[in-house]
PDB file of C-alpha atoms in Angstrom:
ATOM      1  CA  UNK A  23       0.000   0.000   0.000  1.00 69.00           C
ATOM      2  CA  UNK A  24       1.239   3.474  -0.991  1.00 71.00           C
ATOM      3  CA  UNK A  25       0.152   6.207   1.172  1.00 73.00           C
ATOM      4  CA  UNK A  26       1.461   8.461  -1.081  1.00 87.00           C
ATOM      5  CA  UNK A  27      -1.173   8.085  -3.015  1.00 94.00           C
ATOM      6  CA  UNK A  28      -3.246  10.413  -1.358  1.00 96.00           C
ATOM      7  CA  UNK A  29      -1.227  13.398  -1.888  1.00 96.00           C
ATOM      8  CA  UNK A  30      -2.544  13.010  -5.007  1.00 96.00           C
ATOM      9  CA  UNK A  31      -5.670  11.593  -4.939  1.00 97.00           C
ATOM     10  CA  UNK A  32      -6.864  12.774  -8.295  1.00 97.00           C
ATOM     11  CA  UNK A  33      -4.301  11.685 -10.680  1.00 97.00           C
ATOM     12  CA  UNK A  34      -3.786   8.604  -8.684  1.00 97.00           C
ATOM     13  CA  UNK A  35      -7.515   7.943  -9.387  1.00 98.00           C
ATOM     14  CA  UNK A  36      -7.362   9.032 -13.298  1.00 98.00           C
ATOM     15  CA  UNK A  37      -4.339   7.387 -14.054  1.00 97.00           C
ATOM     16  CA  UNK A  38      -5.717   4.042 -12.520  1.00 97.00           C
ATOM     17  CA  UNK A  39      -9.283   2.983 -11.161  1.00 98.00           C
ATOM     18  CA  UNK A  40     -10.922   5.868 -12.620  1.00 98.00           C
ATOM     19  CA  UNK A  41      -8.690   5.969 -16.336  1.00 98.00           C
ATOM     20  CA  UNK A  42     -12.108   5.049 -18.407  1.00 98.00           C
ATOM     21  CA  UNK A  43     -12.858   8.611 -17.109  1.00 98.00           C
ATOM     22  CA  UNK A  44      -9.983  10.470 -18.080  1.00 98.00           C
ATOM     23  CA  UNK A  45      -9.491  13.140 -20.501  1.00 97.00           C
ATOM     24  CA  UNK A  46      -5.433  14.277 -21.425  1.00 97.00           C
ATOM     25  CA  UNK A  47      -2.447  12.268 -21.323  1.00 96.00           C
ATOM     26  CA  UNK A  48       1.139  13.641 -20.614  1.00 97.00           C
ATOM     27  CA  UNK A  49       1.700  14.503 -16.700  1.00 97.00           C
ATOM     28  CA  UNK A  50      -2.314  16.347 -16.636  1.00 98.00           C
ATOM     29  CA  UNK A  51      -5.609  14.599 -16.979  1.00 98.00           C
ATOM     30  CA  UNK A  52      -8.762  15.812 -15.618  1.00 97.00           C
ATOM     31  CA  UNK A  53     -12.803  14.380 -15.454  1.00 98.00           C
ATOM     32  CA  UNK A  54     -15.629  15.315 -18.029  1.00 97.00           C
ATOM     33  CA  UNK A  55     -16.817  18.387 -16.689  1.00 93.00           C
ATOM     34  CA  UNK A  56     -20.648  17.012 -15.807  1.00 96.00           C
ATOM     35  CA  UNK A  57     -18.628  14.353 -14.004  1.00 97.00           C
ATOM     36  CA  UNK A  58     -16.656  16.627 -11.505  1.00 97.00           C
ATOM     37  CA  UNK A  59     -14.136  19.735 -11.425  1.00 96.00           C
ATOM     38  CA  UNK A  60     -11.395  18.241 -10.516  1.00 97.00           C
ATOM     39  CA  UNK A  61      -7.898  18.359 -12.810  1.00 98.00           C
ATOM     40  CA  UNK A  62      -4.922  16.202 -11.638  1.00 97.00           C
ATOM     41  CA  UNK A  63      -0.978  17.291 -12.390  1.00 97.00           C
ATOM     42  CA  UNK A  64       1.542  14.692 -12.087  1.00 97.00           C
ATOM     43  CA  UNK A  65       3.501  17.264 -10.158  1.00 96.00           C
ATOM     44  CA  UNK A  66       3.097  21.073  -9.792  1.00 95.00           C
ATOM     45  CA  UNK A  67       5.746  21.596 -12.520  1.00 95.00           C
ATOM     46  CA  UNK A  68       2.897  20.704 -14.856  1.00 96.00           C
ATOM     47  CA  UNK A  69       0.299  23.334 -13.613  1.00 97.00           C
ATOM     48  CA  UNK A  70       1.216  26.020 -16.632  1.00 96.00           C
ATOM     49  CA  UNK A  71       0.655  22.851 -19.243  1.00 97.00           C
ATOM     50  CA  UNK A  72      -2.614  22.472 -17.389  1.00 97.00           C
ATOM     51  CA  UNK A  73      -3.616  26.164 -18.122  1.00 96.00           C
ATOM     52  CA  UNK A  74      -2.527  26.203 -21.736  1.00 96.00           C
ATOM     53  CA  UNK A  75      -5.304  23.062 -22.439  1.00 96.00           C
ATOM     54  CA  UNK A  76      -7.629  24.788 -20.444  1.00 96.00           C
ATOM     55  CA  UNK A  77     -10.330  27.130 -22.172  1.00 93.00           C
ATOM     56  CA  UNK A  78     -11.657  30.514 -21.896  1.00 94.00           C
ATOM     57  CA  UNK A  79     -13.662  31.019 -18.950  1.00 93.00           C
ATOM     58  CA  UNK A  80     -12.898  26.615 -17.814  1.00 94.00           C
ATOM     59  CA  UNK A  81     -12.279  25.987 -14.279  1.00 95.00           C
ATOM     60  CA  UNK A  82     -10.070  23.364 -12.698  1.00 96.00           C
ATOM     61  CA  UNK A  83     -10.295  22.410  -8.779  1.00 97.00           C
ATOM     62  CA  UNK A  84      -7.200  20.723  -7.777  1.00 97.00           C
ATOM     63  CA  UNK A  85      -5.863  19.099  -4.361  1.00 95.00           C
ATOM     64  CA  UNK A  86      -2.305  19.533  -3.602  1.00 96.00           C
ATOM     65  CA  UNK A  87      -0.160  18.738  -0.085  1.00 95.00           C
ATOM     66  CA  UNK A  88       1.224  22.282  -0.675  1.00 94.00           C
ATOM     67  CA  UNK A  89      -0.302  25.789  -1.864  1.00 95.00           C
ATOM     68  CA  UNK A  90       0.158  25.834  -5.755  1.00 96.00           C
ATOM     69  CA  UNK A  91       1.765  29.199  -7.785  1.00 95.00           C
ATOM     70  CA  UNK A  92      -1.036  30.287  -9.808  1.00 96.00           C
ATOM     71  CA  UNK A  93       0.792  30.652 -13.405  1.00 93.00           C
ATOM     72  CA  UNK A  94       0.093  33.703 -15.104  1.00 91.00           C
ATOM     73  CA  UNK A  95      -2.565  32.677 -17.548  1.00 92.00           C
ATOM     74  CA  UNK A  96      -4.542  31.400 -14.860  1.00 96.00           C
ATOM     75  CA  UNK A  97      -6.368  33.388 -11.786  1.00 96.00           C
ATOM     76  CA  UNK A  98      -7.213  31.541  -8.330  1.00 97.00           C
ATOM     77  CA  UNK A  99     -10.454  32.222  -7.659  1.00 96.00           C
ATOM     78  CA  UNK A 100     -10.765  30.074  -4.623  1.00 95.00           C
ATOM     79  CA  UNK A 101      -8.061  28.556  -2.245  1.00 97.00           C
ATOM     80  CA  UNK A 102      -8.725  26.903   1.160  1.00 97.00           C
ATOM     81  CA  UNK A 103      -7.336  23.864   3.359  1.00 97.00           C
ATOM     82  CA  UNK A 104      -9.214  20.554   3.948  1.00 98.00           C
ATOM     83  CA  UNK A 105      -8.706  17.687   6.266  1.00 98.00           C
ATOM     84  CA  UNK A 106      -7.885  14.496   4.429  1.00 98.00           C
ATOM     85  CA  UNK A 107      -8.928  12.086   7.269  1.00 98.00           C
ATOM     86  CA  UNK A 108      -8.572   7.890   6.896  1.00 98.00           C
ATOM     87  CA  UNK A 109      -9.680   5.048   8.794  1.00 98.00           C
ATOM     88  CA  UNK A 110      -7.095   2.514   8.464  1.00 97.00           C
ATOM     89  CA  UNK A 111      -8.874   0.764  11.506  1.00 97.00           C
ATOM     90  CA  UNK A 112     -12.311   1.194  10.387  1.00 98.00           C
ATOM     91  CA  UNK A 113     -14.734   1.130  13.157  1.00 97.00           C
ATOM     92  CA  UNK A 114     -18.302   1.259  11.462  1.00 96.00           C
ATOM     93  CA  UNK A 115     -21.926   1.359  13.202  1.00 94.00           C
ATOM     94  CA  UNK A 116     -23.788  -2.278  14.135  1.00 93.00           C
ATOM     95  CA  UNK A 117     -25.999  -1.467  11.036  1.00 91.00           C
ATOM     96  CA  UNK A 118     -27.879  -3.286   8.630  1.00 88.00           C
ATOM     97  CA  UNK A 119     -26.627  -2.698   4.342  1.00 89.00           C
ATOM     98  CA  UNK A 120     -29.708  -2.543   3.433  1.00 89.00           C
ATOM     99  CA  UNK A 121     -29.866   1.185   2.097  1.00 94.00           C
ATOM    100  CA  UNK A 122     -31.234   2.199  -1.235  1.00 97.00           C
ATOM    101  CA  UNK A 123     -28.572   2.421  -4.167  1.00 98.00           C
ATOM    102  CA  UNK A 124     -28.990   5.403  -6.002  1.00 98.00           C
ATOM    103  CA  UNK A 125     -29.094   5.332  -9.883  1.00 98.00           C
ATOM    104  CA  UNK A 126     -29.556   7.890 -13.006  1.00 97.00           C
ATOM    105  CA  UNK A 127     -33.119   8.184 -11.990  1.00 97.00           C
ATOM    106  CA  UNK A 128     -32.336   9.882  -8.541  1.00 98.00           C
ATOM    107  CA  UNK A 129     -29.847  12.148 -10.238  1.00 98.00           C
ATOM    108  CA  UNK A 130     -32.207  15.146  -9.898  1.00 97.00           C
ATOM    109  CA  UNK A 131     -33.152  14.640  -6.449  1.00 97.00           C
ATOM    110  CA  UNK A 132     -29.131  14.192  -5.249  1.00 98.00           C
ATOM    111  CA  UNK A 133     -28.387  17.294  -6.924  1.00 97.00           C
ATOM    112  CA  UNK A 134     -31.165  19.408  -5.130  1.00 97.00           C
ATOM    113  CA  UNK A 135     -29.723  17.886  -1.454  1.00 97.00           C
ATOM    114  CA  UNK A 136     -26.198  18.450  -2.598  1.00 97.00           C
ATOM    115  CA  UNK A 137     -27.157  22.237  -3.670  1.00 96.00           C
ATOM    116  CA  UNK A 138     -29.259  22.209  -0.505  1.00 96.00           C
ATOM    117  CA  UNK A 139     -26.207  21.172   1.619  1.00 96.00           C
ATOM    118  CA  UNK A 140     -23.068  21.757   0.038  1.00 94.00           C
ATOM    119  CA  UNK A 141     -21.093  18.326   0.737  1.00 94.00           C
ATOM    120  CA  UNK A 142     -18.886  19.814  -2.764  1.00 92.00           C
ATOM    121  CA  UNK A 143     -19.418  19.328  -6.439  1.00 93.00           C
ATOM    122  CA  UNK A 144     -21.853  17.032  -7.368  1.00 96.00           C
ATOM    123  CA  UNK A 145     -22.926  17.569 -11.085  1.00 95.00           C
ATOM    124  CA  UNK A 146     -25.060  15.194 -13.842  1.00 96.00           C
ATOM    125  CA  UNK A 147     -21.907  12.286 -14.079  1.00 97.00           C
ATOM    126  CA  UNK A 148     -20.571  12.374 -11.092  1.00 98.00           C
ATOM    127  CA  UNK A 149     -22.312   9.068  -9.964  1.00 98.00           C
ATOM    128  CA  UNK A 150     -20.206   7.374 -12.209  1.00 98.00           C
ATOM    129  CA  UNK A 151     -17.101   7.679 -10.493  1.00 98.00           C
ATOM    130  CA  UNK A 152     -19.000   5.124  -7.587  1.00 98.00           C
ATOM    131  CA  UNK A 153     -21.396   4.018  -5.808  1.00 98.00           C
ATOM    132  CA  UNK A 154     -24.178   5.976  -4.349  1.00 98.00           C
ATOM    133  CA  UNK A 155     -26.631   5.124  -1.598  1.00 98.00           C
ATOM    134  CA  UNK A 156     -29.168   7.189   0.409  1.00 98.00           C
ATOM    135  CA  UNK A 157     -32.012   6.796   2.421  1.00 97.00           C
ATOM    136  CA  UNK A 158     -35.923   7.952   2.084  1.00 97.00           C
ATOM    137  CA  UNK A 159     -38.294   9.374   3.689  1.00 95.00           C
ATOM    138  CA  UNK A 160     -41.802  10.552   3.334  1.00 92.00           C
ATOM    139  CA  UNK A 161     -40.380  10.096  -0.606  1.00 94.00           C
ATOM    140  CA  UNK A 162     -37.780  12.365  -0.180  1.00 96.00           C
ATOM    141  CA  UNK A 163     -34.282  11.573  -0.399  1.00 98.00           C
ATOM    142  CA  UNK A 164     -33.531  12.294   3.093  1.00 98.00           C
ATOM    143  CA  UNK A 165     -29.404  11.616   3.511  1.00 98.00           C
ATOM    144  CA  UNK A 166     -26.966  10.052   0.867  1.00 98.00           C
ATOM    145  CA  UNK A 167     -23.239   9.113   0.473  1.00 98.00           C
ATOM    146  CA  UNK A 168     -21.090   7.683  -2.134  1.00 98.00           C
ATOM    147  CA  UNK A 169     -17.915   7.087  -3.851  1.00 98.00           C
ATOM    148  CA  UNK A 170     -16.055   9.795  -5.027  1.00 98.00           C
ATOM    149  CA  UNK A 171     -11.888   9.283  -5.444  1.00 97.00           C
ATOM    150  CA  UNK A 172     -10.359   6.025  -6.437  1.00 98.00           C
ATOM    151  CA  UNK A 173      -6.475   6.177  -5.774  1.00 97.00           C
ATOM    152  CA  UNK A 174      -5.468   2.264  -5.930  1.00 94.00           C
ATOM    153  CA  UNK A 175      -5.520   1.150  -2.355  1.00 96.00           C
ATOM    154  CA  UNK A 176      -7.945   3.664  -1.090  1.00 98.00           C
ATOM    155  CA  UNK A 177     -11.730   4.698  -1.332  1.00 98.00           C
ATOM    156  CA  UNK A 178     -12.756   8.081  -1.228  1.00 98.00           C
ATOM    157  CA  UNK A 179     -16.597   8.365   1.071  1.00 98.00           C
ATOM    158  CA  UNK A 180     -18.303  11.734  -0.409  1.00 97.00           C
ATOM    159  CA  UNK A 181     -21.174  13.829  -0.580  1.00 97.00           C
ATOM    160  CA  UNK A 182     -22.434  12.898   3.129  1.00 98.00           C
ATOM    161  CA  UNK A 183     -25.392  15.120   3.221  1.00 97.00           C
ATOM    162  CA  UNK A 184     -28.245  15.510   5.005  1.00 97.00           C
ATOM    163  CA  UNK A 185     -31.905  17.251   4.550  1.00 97.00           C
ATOM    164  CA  UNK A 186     -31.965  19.618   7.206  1.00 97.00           C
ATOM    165  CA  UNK A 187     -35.818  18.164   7.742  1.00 96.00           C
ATOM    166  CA  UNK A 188     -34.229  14.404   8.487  1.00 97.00           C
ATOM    167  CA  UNK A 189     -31.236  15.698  10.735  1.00 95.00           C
ATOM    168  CA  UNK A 190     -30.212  13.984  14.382  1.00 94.00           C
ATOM    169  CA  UNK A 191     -31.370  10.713  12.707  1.00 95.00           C
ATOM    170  CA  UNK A 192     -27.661   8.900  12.516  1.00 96.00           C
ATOM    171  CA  UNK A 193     -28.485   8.810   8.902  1.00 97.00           C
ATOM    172  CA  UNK A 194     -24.805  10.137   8.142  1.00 97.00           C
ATOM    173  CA  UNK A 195     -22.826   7.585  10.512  1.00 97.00           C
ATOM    174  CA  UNK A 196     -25.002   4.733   8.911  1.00 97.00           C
ATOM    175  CA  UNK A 197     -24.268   5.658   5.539  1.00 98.00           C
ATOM    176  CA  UNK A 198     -20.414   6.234   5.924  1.00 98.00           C
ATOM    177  CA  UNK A 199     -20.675   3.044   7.622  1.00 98.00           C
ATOM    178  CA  UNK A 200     -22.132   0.744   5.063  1.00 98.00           C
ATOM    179  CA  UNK A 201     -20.155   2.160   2.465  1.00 98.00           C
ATOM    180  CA  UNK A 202     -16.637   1.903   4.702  1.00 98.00           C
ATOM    181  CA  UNK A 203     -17.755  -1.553   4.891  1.00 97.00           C
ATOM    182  CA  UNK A 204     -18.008  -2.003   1.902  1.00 97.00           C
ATOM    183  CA  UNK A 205     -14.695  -0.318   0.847  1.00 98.00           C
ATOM    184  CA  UNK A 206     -12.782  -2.500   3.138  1.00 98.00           C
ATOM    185  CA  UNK A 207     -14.544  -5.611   2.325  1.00 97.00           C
ATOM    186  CA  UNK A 208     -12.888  -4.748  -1.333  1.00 97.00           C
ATOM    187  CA  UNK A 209      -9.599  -4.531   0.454  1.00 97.00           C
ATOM    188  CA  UNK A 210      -8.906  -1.089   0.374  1.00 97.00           C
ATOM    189  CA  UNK A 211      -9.015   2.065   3.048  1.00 98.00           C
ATOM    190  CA  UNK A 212     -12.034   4.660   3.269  1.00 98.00           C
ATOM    191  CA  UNK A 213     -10.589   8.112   3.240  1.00 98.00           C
ATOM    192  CA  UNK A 214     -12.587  11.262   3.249  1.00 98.00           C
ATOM    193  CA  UNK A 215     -12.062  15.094   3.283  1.00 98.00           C
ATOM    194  CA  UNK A 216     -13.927  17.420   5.743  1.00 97.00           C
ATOM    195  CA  UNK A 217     -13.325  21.182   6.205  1.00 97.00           C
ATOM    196  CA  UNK A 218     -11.466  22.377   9.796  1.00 97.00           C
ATOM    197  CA  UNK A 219     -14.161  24.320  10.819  1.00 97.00           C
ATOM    198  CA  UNK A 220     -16.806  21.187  10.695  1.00 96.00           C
ATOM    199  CA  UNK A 221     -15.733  19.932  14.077  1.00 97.00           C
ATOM    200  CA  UNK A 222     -19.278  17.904  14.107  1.00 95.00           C
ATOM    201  CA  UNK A 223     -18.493  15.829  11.245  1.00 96.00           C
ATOM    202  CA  UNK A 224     -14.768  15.538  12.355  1.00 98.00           C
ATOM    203  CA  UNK A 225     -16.011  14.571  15.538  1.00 97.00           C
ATOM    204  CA  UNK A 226     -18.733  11.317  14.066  1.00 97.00           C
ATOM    205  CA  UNK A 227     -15.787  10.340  11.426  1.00 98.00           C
ATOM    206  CA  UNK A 228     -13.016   9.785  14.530  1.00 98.00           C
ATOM    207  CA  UNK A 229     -15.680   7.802  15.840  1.00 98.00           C
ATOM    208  CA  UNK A 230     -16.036   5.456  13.284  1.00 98.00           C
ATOM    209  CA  UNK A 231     -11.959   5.700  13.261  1.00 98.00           C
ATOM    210  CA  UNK A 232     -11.092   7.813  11.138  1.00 98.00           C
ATOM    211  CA  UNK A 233      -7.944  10.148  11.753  1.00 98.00           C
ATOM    212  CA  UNK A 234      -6.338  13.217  10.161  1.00 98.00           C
ATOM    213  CA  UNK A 235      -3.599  12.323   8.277  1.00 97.00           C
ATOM    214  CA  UNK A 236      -2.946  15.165   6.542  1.00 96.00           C
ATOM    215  CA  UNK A 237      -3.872  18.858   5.448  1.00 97.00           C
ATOM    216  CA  UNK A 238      -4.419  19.198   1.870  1.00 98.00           C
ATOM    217  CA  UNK A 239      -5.040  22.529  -0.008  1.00 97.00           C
ATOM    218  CA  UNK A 240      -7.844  23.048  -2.703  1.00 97.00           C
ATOM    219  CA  UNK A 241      -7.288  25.153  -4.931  1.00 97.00           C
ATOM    220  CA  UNK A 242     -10.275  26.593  -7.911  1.00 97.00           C
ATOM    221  CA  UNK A 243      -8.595  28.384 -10.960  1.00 97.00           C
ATOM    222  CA  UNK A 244     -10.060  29.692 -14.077  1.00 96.00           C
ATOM    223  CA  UNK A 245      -8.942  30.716 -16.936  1.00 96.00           C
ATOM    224  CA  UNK A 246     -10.348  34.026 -17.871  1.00 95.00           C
ATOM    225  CA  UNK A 247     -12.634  35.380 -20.336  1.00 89.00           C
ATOM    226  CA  UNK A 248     -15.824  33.223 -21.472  1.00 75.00           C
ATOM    227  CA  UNK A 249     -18.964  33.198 -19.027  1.00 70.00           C
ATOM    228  CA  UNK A 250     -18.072  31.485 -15.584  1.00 60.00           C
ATOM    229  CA  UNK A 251     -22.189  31.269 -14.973  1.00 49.00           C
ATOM    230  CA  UNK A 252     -21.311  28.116 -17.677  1.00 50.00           C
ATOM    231  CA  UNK A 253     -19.465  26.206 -15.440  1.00 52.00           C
ATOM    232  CA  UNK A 254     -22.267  23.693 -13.585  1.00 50.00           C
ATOM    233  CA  UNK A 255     -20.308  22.958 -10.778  1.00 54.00           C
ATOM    234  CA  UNK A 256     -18.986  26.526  -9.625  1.00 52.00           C
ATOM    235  CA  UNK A 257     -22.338  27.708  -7.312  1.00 49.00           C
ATOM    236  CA  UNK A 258     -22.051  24.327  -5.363  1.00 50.00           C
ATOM    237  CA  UNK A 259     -18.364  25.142  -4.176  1.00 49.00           C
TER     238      UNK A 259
END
């Protein structure tokens, strides 16, 4: 197992488990845009040949252990550090896998919640990149989680969100835990991202064993000109 790995989550992912996704070659690759944001740079020496493929008015989100220099062709719109937390001795909830897999069909519905709540980009394709569960009520989709990052040895969890109608039900720690279970019943390590201010969430993911391992920087650059009210994943960041 290479923890390395996640220090660069992304291209790990795109240049592996996720590579029927990919779109580049060389040291940058990067997802569809209606599957999610994110670009991935073998190293940060490649950021400029990321900007020169990028066009007018695009934006790239990427993750880096270190703050990235914004080359000149390029403006950083948003920059801010994240917690990338992983449970190398998972410890899930006694719960039952029996929640509802979510498919194309519920695409419209996880969108609202993830507009609703802001978990992070969620756009038309992003349930490709895993799987998706969630749980209903009164025929709403109360909570969901899913799969987001797939560096070789590790499982991203993602888009833990919860109606604000269905909250202080456990519906997030039973959802992390069926998919952790999951993940390491496939052999490989949930890992997860949370922001340092969220000291809730930090708070139910050490109990299910997570821990911090490190703090990553996300970065949002465009390149100017074009119409940024194109881009469909820029209001949910």
């Amino acid at each position: 197992m290479k923890i390395t790995e996640l220090d660069n989550p992304a291209w790990s992912a795109l240049t592996g488990r996720h590579s029927h996704l990919a779109i580049g070659d060389g040291p940058v690759r990067r997802y569809p845009a209606e599957v999610s944001p994110f670009a991935a740079i073998e190293t940060p020496d490649a950021l400029p040949v990321l900007a020169e493929r990028m066009a007018e008015g695009e934006t790239a989100v990427l993750w880096s252990p270190e703050e990235l220099e914004t080359p000149e062709d390029l403006d950083l719109l948003i920059h801010f550090p994240i917690l990338q937390m992983a449970a190398f001795n998972f410890k899930p909830m006694d719960t039952a896998d029996d929640a509802q897999p979510l498919t194309p069909e519920n695409v419209d519905e996880m969108i609202a919640l993830t507009t609703l709540t802001k978990p992070g980009p969620f756009g038309t394709r992003t349930i490709e990149m895993g799987s998706y569960i969630g749980v209903f009520e009164d025929g709403r989709l109360a909570a969901m989680a899913g799969e987001r990052m797939k560096p070789a040895d590790f499982t991203e969890i993602s888009a833990i969100c919860v109606h604000p109608d269905f909250q202080g039900r456990g519906h997030a720690r039973r959802l992390t835990s069926i998919l952790g279970k999951r993940i390491v019943a496939d052999g490989r390590v949930p890992f997860l991202n949370v922001l340092p201010e969220n000291t809730v969430a930090i708070g139910l993911y050490e109990s299910l064993g997570f821990t911090l391992r490190r703090r990553m920087h996300v970065h949002l650059f465009r390149k100017p000109g074009g119409d940024m009210a194109d881009d469909p994943f820029f209001s949910s960041l």
